[in-house]
Amino acid sequence: MPLHVRQCWYTDLYFTLSNMTDVAATDEALMLRYQTGDAGAFDLLYARHRGGLYRFIQRQCRNLGEGEELFQEVWINVIQARESYRIAAQFRTWLYTLAHHRLIDYFRKCRVIDSASFAATDEITHALPASRISEPEVIAEARQQGTMILRLLNELPAPQREAFLLYEEGGLSVEEIATTTGITFEAAKSRLRYAFAKLRDGLQEYA
Amino acid sequence: MMEPDLNNPEQPVRSAYREALRDEPPASLDAAIRAAARRAVAAKPQAFGKTGHQHWRTPLAAAATVLLTASVIFVAMDEHPETIISPLDKTPAITLPMPVPEPLPAQSAPETRTDNAWAAHQSMMMPGHLPQIAPPQNEQKNERKTAIARSEKIESENMYKAPKASIADTKRRAPSPPAVRAMPSTSVGLPSTPAVSTTPAAASTTSPSLKLAENADRAAQPASVGGAISSAKSGSAILSGEVLPGGVPSSGVSRASALPTVARARASVSVSVRVNADAIVNAKADVNLNANAAKTLPLSAVAGATSSGSLEKNEIIEPADVWIVRMSRLHTSGNNKELIEELVRFRKHYPIVTLPPALAEEWAKIDAEQMLQK
């Protein structure tokens, strides 16, 4: 499912904007239009990515006020960088790269976590637990325990949490996660597998 | 793009996450960000305006600089044309003081320039004609000076071959000199190729410009040297940028012969000269003195323009003004023999310094005698 379709139910604003003829335009085309002075193109871009980026930041920052400030700073960076924007990668990757760097700066400033851990390659020391996807009760419990996963998410290591959020909120692929966070593909893949494994184990324990 | 095999096994996690709280940015934050985006777009025309201004700022500054530079150069050329050296003149130039005399009076200069004029002058200056000149006497002095001056004018007007443009340019650019009066001189033409250009325009022209190396090579006879170099016979012609034909024989006597030098002087009017010092030394070039110029140069300016080429190295040269005072005393005391020696020595060292009337009269006699002896 395309990302913009999957995100369209996030906000009413997106439904309003989806009626426009250029709703199918790619993020890159919208950014180029905004670069030429089309403010409406930025509204479309913002509507597509506001929710995912907001949650991506908030669920790592863990402070509502600071998270909103970081969220605004990232978008301001987008606005200021519109003149120099070139289509070298997907807009989504570029946007979350800006957010990733801003978060790294924030972590260094607040010493919340060791920012060096973002650059470290994860070592897989234990095998992933077996999947229980075939068990219907597990799925039902996961749906019911939506808030529980957020708690589990907060307990994840920061690199794994970031990889999971990039995958879920940003809709990035593993390769794009590697590009965004500046790590190798294998490292991104391992982070993501660890994140899923821990979340799944946590949900099973909760159940 | 290689996707991990997470979709199916991790579907419960993803479903649970999607069931979680879907918090969104507040409306105020949305409005602030979108307003910032619209402000940035609205401010874009101003930014383009600034960019355009900045884009034109450098070319405008360059154009202004060029205009200012050109204006300064033109003003400088108008006010001090002698200080502007032509960019074509790659050789180092020496700036020498040299007033440019006005053209000689029409009645003394021939209207046309013919090659026969030089022959006529030569025939007049030949020894065969010399006995026809009466011995120097006081009452005939003016007539003799007039005849010599006329011959000099003929020579200078007719024998110097220079481009008309150079002459015209010289006359146009050169400041008007003070009135030129005839020097009591009997010296006649030298086989010189005065490599003197009195104006930048003349210096920039190749043929009349003085290239001593060329002159030294081609002229078997001593070549005249640039600088404040001119002869009484050819003063005005040299100063006007004209050039004597190289290697032209002359029966005349130079008052300041064998004075190879590069004159150094400072004055308001200067001459751009191409000087090859080696060529000067090797050619033992003569220095032609400009009697007309001597009338206009102050002693202080000329004193520094002494030459040292053929002089004895240990010879001490008095300042011109002191020397003149001493010669005046000799003249007053009636010591003519010593006066003549001093005058000869003085003229050797200070060929263009104006003498007091009494001494000038004595020098005219000496000069005439020397000419007759030759």
PDB file of C-alpha atoms in Angstrom, chain B residues 91-343:
ATOM      1  CA  THR B  91      61.720  48.853 -22.371  1.00  0.00           C
ATOM      2  CA  PRO B  92      62.425  50.826 -19.269  1.00  0.00           C
ATOM      3  CA  ALA B  93      62.119  54.477 -19.899  1.00  0.00           C
ATOM      4  CA  ILE B  94      64.048  57.247 -18.342  1.00  0.00           C
ATOM      5  CA  THR B  95      62.245  60.440 -17.758  1.00  0.00           C
ATOM      6  CA  LEU B  96      64.323  63.418 -18.508  1.00  0.00           C
ATOM      7  CA  PRO B  97      63.574  67.073 -18.391  1.00  0.00           C
ATOM      8  CA  MET B  98      63.402  68.561 -21.769  1.00  0.00           C
ATOM      9  CA  PRO B  99      61.346  71.535 -22.730  1.00  0.00           C
ATOM     10  CA  VAL B 100      59.940  71.355 -26.161  1.00  0.00           C
ATOM     11  CA  PRO B 101      60.519  74.547 -28.038  1.00  0.00           C
ATOM     12  CA  GLU B 102      57.961  76.068 -30.198  1.00  0.00           C
ATOM     13  CA  PRO B 103      58.401  75.794 -33.899  1.00  0.00           C
ATOM     14  CA  LEU B 104      60.917  78.157 -35.300  1.00  0.00           C
ATOM     15  CA  PRO B 105      59.637  81.289 -36.878  1.00  0.00           C
ATOM     16  CA  ALA B 106      58.303  80.867 -40.329  1.00  0.00           C
ATOM     17  CA  GLN B 107      60.743  83.270 -41.861  1.00  0.00           C
ATOM     18  CA  SER B 108      63.690  81.222 -40.720  1.00  0.00           C
ATOM     19  CA  ALA B 109      62.320  77.828 -41.637  1.00  0.00           C
ATOM     20  CA  PRO B 110      61.776  76.612 -45.145  1.00  0.00           C
ATOM     21  CA  GLU B 111      58.303  75.865 -46.176  1.00  0.00           C
ATOM     22  CA  THR B 112      59.073  72.583 -47.808  1.00  0.00           C
ATOM     23  CA  ARG B 113      61.176  69.707 -46.823  1.00  0.00           C
ATOM     24  CA  THR B 114      63.448  68.388 -49.473  1.00  0.00           C
ATOM     25  CA  ASP B 115      66.307  66.035 -49.425  1.00  0.00           C
ATOM     26  CA  ASN B 116      68.350  68.666 -51.103  1.00  0.00           C
ATOM     27  CA  ALA B 117      68.333  70.706 -47.983  1.00  0.00           C
ATOM     28  CA  TRP B 118      70.793  68.441 -46.333  1.00  0.00           C
ATOM     29  CA  ALA B 119      73.052  68.621 -49.319  1.00  0.00           C
ATOM     30  CA  ALA B 120      72.770  72.345 -49.310  1.00  0.00           C
ATOM     31  CA  HIS B 121      73.621  72.420 -45.681  1.00  0.00           C
ATOM     32  CA  GLN B 122      76.538  70.108 -46.219  1.00  0.00           C
ATOM     33  CA  SER B 123      77.868  72.167 -49.013  1.00  0.00           C
ATOM     34  CA  MET B 124      77.561  75.234 -46.917  1.00  0.00           C
ATOM     35  CA  MET B 125      79.348  73.558 -44.076  1.00  0.00           C
ATOM     36  CA  MET B 126      82.086  72.142 -46.237  1.00  0.00           C
ATOM     37  CA  PRO B 127      85.580  73.460 -45.544  1.00  0.00           C
ATOM     38  CA  GLY B 128      85.573  75.063 -48.901  1.00  0.00           C
ATOM     39  CA  HIS B 129      82.955  77.404 -47.757  1.00  0.00           C
ATOM     40  CA  LEU B 130      84.474  78.124 -44.471  1.00  0.00           C
ATOM     41  CA  PRO B 131      87.026  80.671 -45.626  1.00  0.00           C
ATOM     42  CA  GLN B 132      84.189  82.702 -46.906  1.00  0.00           C
ATOM     43  CA  ILE B 133      83.137  83.260 -43.400  1.00  0.00           C
ATOM     44  CA  ALA B 134      84.693  86.305 -42.055  1.00  0.00           C
ATOM     45  CA  PRO B 135      86.828  86.040 -38.958  1.00  0.00           C
ATOM     46  CA  PRO B 136      84.876  86.472 -35.822  1.00  0.00           C
ATOM     47  CA  GLN B 137      84.516  90.062 -35.016  1.00  0.00           C
ATOM     48  CA  ASN B 138      82.259  91.704 -32.611  1.00  0.00           C
ATOM     49  CA  GLU B 139      80.352  93.602 -35.219  1.00  0.00           C
ATOM     50  CA  GLN B 140      79.833  90.520 -37.347  1.00  0.00           C
ATOM     51  CA  LYS B 141      78.824  88.289 -34.517  1.00  0.00           C
ATOM     52  CA  ASN B 142      75.139  88.661 -34.937  1.00  0.00           C
ATOM     53  CA  GLU B 143      75.288  87.940 -38.626  1.00  0.00           C
ATOM     54  CA  ARG B 144      77.282  84.842 -38.051  1.00  0.00           C
ATOM     55  CA  LYS B 145      74.922  83.613 -35.416  1.00  0.00           C
ATOM     56  CA  THR B 146      72.015  84.227 -37.665  1.00  0.00           C
ATOM     57  CA  ALA B 147      73.599  82.268 -40.468  1.00  0.00           C
ATOM     58  CA  ILE B 148      74.393  79.380 -38.206  1.00  0.00           C
ATOM     59  CA  ALA B 149      70.977  79.405 -36.713  1.00  0.00           C
ATOM     60  CA  ARG B 150      69.473  79.370 -40.168  1.00  0.00           C
ATOM     61  CA  SER B 151      71.585  76.414 -41.163  1.00  0.00           C
ATOM     62  CA  GLU B 152      70.614  74.629 -38.025  1.00  0.00           C
ATOM     63  CA  LYS B 153      67.006  75.250 -38.735  1.00  0.00           C
ATOM     64  CA  ILE B 154      67.353  73.977 -42.231  1.00  0.00           C
ATOM     65  CA  GLU B 155      68.983  70.897 -40.950  1.00  0.00           C
ATOM     66  CA  SER B 156      66.569  70.324 -38.193  1.00  0.00           C
ATOM     67  CA  GLU B 157      63.539  71.046 -40.253  1.00  0.00           C
ATOM     68  CA  ASN B 158      64.528  69.131 -43.318  1.00  0.00           C
ATOM     69  CA  MET B 159      66.868  66.416 -42.369  1.00  0.00           C
ATOM     70  CA  TYR B 160      65.070  64.882 -39.533  1.00  0.00           C
ATOM     71  CA  LYS B 161      62.696  62.381 -40.849  1.00  0.00           C
ATOM     72  CA  ALA B 162      59.964  61.664 -38.493  1.00  0.00           C
ATOM     73  CA  PRO B 163      56.365  60.801 -38.943  1.00  0.00           C
ATOM     74  CA  LYS B 164      54.173  63.789 -39.197  1.00  0.00           C
ATOM     75  CA  ALA B 165      51.845  62.297 -36.718  1.00  0.00           C
ATOM     76  CA  SER B 166      54.587  62.153 -34.194  1.00  0.00           C
ATOM     77  CA  ILE B 167      55.500  65.763 -34.741  1.00  0.00           C
ATOM     78  CA  ALA B 168      51.960  66.892 -34.639  1.00  0.00           C
ATOM     79  CA  ASP B 169      51.380  64.868 -31.564  1.00  0.00           C
ATOM     80  CA  THR B 170      54.431  66.316 -29.985  1.00  0.00           C
ATOM     81  CA  LYS B 171      53.361  69.824 -30.685  1.00  0.00           C
ATOM     82  CA  ARG B 172      49.922  69.131 -29.469  1.00  0.00           C
ATOM     83  CA  ARG B 173      50.931  67.482 -26.248  1.00  0.00           C
ATOM     84  CA  ALA B 174      54.018  69.380 -25.359  1.00  0.00           C
ATOM     85  CA  PRO B 175      53.547  72.304 -23.053  1.00  0.00           C
ATOM     86  CA  SER B 176      54.401  75.626 -24.477  1.00  0.00           C
ATOM     87  CA  PRO B 177      57.988  76.386 -23.607  1.00  0.00           C
ATOM     88  CA  PRO B 178      59.251  79.779 -22.795  1.00  0.00           C
ATOM     89  CA  ALA B 179      60.552  81.922 -25.551  1.00  0.00           C
ATOM     90  CA  VAL B 180      63.556  80.425 -27.163  1.00  0.00           C
ATOM     91  CA  ARG B 181      66.372  82.650 -28.037  1.00  0.00           C
ATOM     92  CA  ALA B 182      69.261  81.733 -30.176  1.00  0.00           C
ATOM     93  CA  MET B 183      72.249  80.350 -28.456  1.00  0.00           C
ATOM     94  CA  PRO B 184      75.502  81.953 -29.384  1.00  0.00           C
ATOM     95  CA  SER B 185      76.684  78.850 -30.968  1.00  0.00           C
ATOM     96  CA  THR B 186      78.637  77.949 -34.003  1.00  0.00           C
ATOM     97  CA  SER B 187      78.418  74.253 -33.716  1.00  0.00           C
ATOM     98  CA  VAL B 188      76.919  72.438 -36.582  1.00  0.00           C
ATOM     99  CA  GLY B 189      75.384  69.122 -37.199  1.00  0.00           C
ATOM    100  CA  LEU B 190      76.628  65.928 -35.770  1.00  0.00           C
ATOM    101  CA  PRO B 191      76.470  62.562 -37.348  1.00  0.00           C
ATOM    102  CA  SER B 192      74.073  61.647 -34.794  1.00  0.00           C
ATOM    103  CA  THR B 193      70.971  59.639 -34.572  1.00  0.00           C
ATOM    104  CA  PRO B 194      69.421  61.096 -31.556  1.00  0.00           C
ATOM    105  CA  ALA B 195      67.306  58.453 -30.077  1.00  0.00           C
ATOM    106  CA  VAL B 196      65.207  60.904 -28.307  1.00  0.00           C
ATOM    107  CA  SER B 197      61.541  61.109 -28.210  1.00  0.00           C
ATOM    108  CA  THR B 198      60.161  64.011 -26.402  1.00  0.00           C
ATOM    109  CA  THR B 199      56.649  62.835 -25.973  1.00  0.00           C
ATOM    110  CA  PRO B 200      55.016  59.621 -25.088  1.00  0.00           C
ATOM    111  CA  ALA B 201      53.541  59.448 -28.519  1.00  0.00           C
ATOM    112  CA  ALA B 202      56.906  59.870 -30.044  1.00  0.00           C
ATOM    113  CA  ALA B 203      58.344  57.325 -27.706  1.00  0.00           C
ATOM    114  CA  SER B 204      55.725  54.839 -28.644  1.00  0.00           C
ATOM    115  CA  THR B 205      56.403  55.165 -32.307  1.00  0.00           C
ATOM    116  CA  THR B 206      59.069  52.813 -33.293  1.00  0.00           C
ATOM    117  CA  SER B 207      61.030  54.590 -35.944  1.00  0.00           C
ATOM    118  CA  PRO B 208      61.704  57.871 -34.215  1.00  0.00           C
ATOM    119  CA  SER B 209      62.116  56.323 -30.868  1.00  0.00           C
ATOM    120  CA  LEU B 210      65.534  56.055 -29.663  1.00  0.00           C
ATOM    121  CA  LYS B 211      66.867  52.625 -29.512  1.00  0.00           C
ATOM    122  CA  LEU B 212      70.448  53.058 -28.730  1.00  0.00           C
ATOM    123  CA  ALA B 213      71.262  49.478 -29.361  1.00  0.00           C
ATOM    124  CA  GLU B 214      70.152  49.840 -32.915  1.00  0.00           C
ATOM    125  CA  ASN B 215      71.891  53.103 -33.325  1.00  0.00           C
ATOM    126  CA  ALA B 216      75.072  51.821 -31.866  1.00  0.00           C
ATOM    127  CA  ASP B 217      75.056  48.878 -34.167  1.00  0.00           C
ATOM    128  CA  ARG B 218      74.389  50.661 -37.349  1.00  0.00           C
ATOM    129  CA  ALA B 219      76.189  53.875 -36.809  1.00  0.00           C
ATOM    130  CA  ALA B 220      79.884  53.707 -37.313  1.00  0.00           C
ATOM    131  CA  GLN B 221      80.193  57.121 -35.911  1.00  0.00           C
ATOM    132  CA  PRO B 222      79.342  57.934 -32.386  1.00  0.00           C
ATOM    133  CA  ALA B 223      75.738  57.905 -31.763  1.00  0.00           C
ATOM    134  CA  SER B 224      73.979  60.431 -29.792  1.00  0.00           C
ATOM    135  CA  VAL B 225      72.506  59.254 -26.609  1.00  0.00           C
ATOM    136  CA  GLY B 226      69.060  59.689 -25.338  1.00  0.00           C
ATOM    137  CA  GLY B 227      68.361  61.729 -22.371  1.00  0.00           C
ATOM    138  CA  ALA B 228      68.559  65.402 -22.202  1.00  0.00           C
ATOM    139  CA  ILE B 229      70.491  65.138 -25.359  1.00  0.00           C
ATOM    140  CA  SER B 230      70.314  67.593 -28.075  1.00  0.00           C
ATOM    141  CA  SER B 231      72.619  69.682 -30.046  1.00  0.00           C
ATOM    142  CA  ALA B 232      72.526  73.299 -30.741  1.00  0.00           C
ATOM    143  CA  LYS B 233      72.185  72.488 -34.358  1.00  0.00           C
ATOM    144  CA  SER B 234      69.319  70.135 -33.928  1.00  0.00           C
ATOM    145  CA  GLY B 235      67.742  71.120 -30.752  1.00  0.00           C
ATOM    146  CA  SER B 236      64.298  71.875 -31.873  1.00  0.00           C
ATOM    147  CA  ALA B 237      64.211  68.970 -34.240  1.00  0.00           C
ATOM    148  CA  ILE B 238      65.296  66.523 -31.645  1.00  0.00           C
ATOM    149  CA  LEU B 239      62.985  67.928 -29.139  1.00  0.00           C
ATOM    150  CA  SER B 240      60.136  67.615 -31.506  1.00  0.00           C
ATOM    151  CA  GLY B 241      60.802  63.956 -31.850  1.00  0.00           C
ATOM    152  CA  GLU B 242      62.507  64.011 -35.181  1.00  0.00           C
ATOM    153  CA  VAL B 243      65.395  61.780 -35.910  1.00  0.00           C
ATOM    154  CA  LEU B 244      68.498  62.419 -37.813  1.00  0.00           C
ATOM    155  CA  PRO B 245      69.299  59.971 -40.527  1.00  0.00           C
ATOM    156  CA  GLY B 246      71.722  57.487 -39.191  1.00  0.00           C
ATOM    157  CA  GLY B 247      75.295  57.706 -40.257  1.00  0.00           C
ATOM    158  CA  VAL B 248      75.023  61.055 -41.937  1.00  0.00           C
ATOM    159  CA  PRO B 249      78.440  62.605 -42.066  1.00  0.00           C
ATOM    160  CA  SER B 250      78.913  65.943 -40.612  1.00  0.00           C
ATOM    161  CA  SER B 251      81.696  68.404 -40.719  1.00  0.00           C
ATOM    162  CA  GLY B 252      80.473  70.273 -37.778  1.00  0.00           C
ATOM    163  CA  VAL B 253      81.851  70.386 -34.352  1.00  0.00           C
ATOM    164  CA  SER B 254      79.924  69.464 -31.351  1.00  0.00           C
ATOM    165  CA  ARG B 255      80.496  71.532 -28.353  1.00  0.00           C
ATOM    166  CA  ALA B 256      79.769  68.641 -26.137  1.00  0.00           C
ATOM    167  CA  SER B 257      81.158  65.803 -28.118  1.00  0.00           C
ATOM    168  CA  ALA B 258      82.302  62.658 -26.441  1.00  0.00           C
ATOM    169  CA  LEU B 259      79.970  62.970 -23.591  1.00  0.00           C
ATOM    170  CA  PRO B 260      78.253  59.657 -23.427  1.00  0.00           C
ATOM    171  CA  THR B 261      75.726  59.872 -20.818  1.00  0.00           C
ATOM    172  CA  VAL B 262      72.325  59.179 -19.706  1.00  0.00           C
ATOM    173  CA  ALA B 263      71.287  62.418 -18.298  1.00  0.00           C
ATOM    174  CA  ARG B 264      69.403  62.384 -15.142  1.00  0.00           C
ATOM    175  CA  ALA B 265      67.372  65.342 -14.311  1.00  0.00           C
ATOM    176  CA  ARG B 266      64.087  66.327 -12.989  1.00  0.00           C
ATOM    177  CA  ALA B 267      61.863  68.944 -14.429  1.00  0.00           C
ATOM    178  CA  SER B 268      58.300  69.553 -15.249  1.00  0.00           C
ATOM    179  CA  VAL B 269      58.749  68.441 -18.804  1.00  0.00           C
ATOM    180  CA  SER B 270      60.418  65.171 -19.396  1.00  0.00           C
ATOM    181  CA  VAL B 271      61.414  63.022 -22.252  1.00  0.00           C
ATOM    182  CA  SER B 272      60.893  59.333 -22.489  1.00  0.00           C
ATOM    183  CA  VAL B 273      63.982  57.729 -23.799  1.00  0.00           C
ATOM    184  CA  ARG B 274      64.846  54.215 -24.408  1.00  0.00           C
ATOM    185  CA  VAL B 275      68.310  53.758 -23.153  1.00  0.00           C
ATOM    186  CA  ASN B 276      70.491  50.784 -23.472  1.00  0.00           C
ATOM    187  CA  ALA B 277      73.288  51.436 -21.099  1.00  0.00           C
ATOM    188  CA  ASP B 278      75.581  48.898 -22.635  1.00  0.00           C
ATOM    189  CA  ALA B 279      75.026  50.313 -26.041  1.00  0.00           C
ATOM    190  CA  ILE B 280      75.790  53.725 -24.718  1.00  0.00           C
ATOM    191  CA  VAL B 281      79.104  52.679 -23.329  1.00  0.00           C
ATOM    192  CA  ASN B 282      80.113  50.630 -26.311  1.00  0.00           C
ATOM    193  CA  ALA B 283      79.219  53.209 -28.830  1.00  0.00           C
ATOM    194  CA  LYS B 284      80.850  56.042 -26.952  1.00  0.00           C
ATOM    195  CA  ALA B 285      77.905  58.038 -27.878  1.00  0.00           C
ATOM    196  CA  ASP B 286      77.949  61.694 -28.197  1.00  0.00           C
ATOM    197  CA  VAL B 287      75.746  63.947 -26.322  1.00  0.00           C
ATOM    198  CA  ASN B 288      74.071  66.568 -28.325  1.00  0.00           C
ATOM    199  CA  LEU B 289      73.246  69.630 -26.505  1.00  0.00           C
ATOM    200  CA  ASN B 290      70.219  71.640 -26.975  1.00  0.00           C
ATOM    201  CA  ALA B 291      70.993  75.239 -26.725  1.00  0.00           C
ATOM    202  CA  ASN B 292      67.388  76.171 -26.785  1.00  0.00           C
ATOM    203  CA  ALA B 293      66.629  73.848 -23.978  1.00  0.00           C
ATOM    204  CA  ALA B 294      69.516  75.211 -22.063  1.00  0.00           C
ATOM    205  CA  LYS B 295      67.841  78.531 -21.984  1.00  0.00           C
ATOM    206  CA  THR B 296      64.911  77.157 -20.187  1.00  0.00           C
ATOM    207  CA  LEU B 297      66.443  74.849 -17.687  1.00  0.00           C
ATOM    208  CA  PRO B 298      67.440  76.033 -14.291  1.00  0.00           C
ATOM    209  CA  LEU B 299      70.935  75.460 -13.106  1.00  0.00           C
ATOM    210  CA  SER B 300      69.855  73.178 -10.378  1.00  0.00           C
ATOM    211  CA  ALA B 301      68.110  70.975 -12.856  1.00  0.00           C
ATOM    212  CA  VAL B 302      70.988  70.871 -15.237  1.00  0.00           C
ATOM    213  CA  ALA B 303      73.636  70.372 -12.604  1.00  0.00           C
ATOM    214  CA  GLY B 304      72.432  66.898 -11.984  1.00  0.00           C
ATOM    215  CA  ALA B 305      72.434  66.103 -15.646  1.00  0.00           C
ATOM    216  CA  THR B 306      76.138  65.872 -15.931  1.00  0.00           C
ATOM    217  CA  SER B 307      77.700  63.049 -17.742  1.00  0.00           C
ATOM    218  CA  SER B 308      80.642  60.959 -16.905  1.00  0.00           C
ATOM    219  CA  GLY B 309      81.299  58.895 -19.993  1.00  0.00           C
ATOM    220  CA  SER B 310      84.492  60.401 -21.298  1.00  0.00           C
ATOM    221  CA  LEU B 311      85.429  62.377 -18.255  1.00  0.00           C
ATOM    222  CA  GLU B 312      88.201  61.443 -16.042  1.00  0.00           C
ATOM    223  CA  LYS B 313      86.818  59.565 -13.195  1.00  0.00           C
ATOM    224  CA  ASN B 314      88.697  61.512 -10.563  1.00  0.00           C
ATOM    225  CA  GLU B 315      87.814  64.888 -11.968  1.00  0.00           C
ATOM    226  CA  ILE B 316      85.838  66.992  -9.593  1.00  0.00           C
ATOM    227  CA  ILE B 317      83.169  69.033 -11.211  1.00  0.00           C
ATOM    228  CA  GLU B 318      82.138  72.230  -9.603  1.00  0.00           C
ATOM    229  CA  PRO B 319      78.535  73.219  -9.422  1.00  0.00           C
ATOM    230  CA  ALA B 320      77.560  75.250 -12.431  1.00  0.00           C
ATOM    231  CA  ASP B 321      76.607  78.352 -10.557  1.00  0.00           C
ATOM    232  CA  VAL B 322      79.870  78.370  -8.592  1.00  0.00           C
ATOM    233  CA  TRP B 323      81.753  77.780 -11.758  1.00  0.00           C
ATOM    234  CA  ILE B 324      80.035  80.674 -13.489  1.00  0.00           C
ATOM    235  CA  VAL B 325      80.828  82.990 -10.618  1.00  0.00           C
ATOM    236  CA  ARG B 326      84.448  82.002 -10.780  1.00  0.00           C
ATOM    237  CA  MET B 327      84.545  82.504 -14.535  1.00  0.00           C
ATOM    238  CA  SER B 328      82.884  85.866 -14.128  1.00  0.00           C
ATOM    239  CA  ARG B 329      85.638  86.870 -11.762  1.00  0.00           C
ATOM    240  CA  LEU B 330      88.211  85.719 -14.278  1.00  0.00           C
ATOM    241  CA  HIS B 331      86.471  87.751 -16.922  1.00  0.00           C
ATOM    242  CA  THR B 332      86.396  90.761 -14.696  1.00  0.00           C
ATOM    243  CA  SER B 333      90.046  90.407 -13.840  1.00  0.00           C
ATOM    244  CA  GLY B 334      90.918  90.074 -17.523  1.00  0.00           C
ATOM    245  CA  ASN B 335      92.504  86.662 -17.255  1.00  0.00           C
ATOM    246  CA  ASN B 336      91.305  85.596 -20.670  1.00  0.00           C
ATOM    247  CA  LYS B 337      93.533  82.597 -21.108  1.00  0.00           C
ATOM    248  CA  GLU B 338      92.315  80.936 -17.979  1.00  0.00           C
ATOM    249  CA  LEU B 339      88.801  82.079 -18.736  1.00  0.00           C
ATOM    250  CA  ILE B 340      88.885  80.335 -22.105  1.00  0.00           C
ATOM    251  CA  GLU B 341      90.094  77.123 -20.529  1.00  0.00           C
ATOM    252  CA  GLU B 342      87.451  77.316 -17.899  1.00  0.00           C
ATOM    253  CA  LEU B 343      84.778  78.044 -20.442  1.00  0.00           C
TER     254      LEU B 343
END
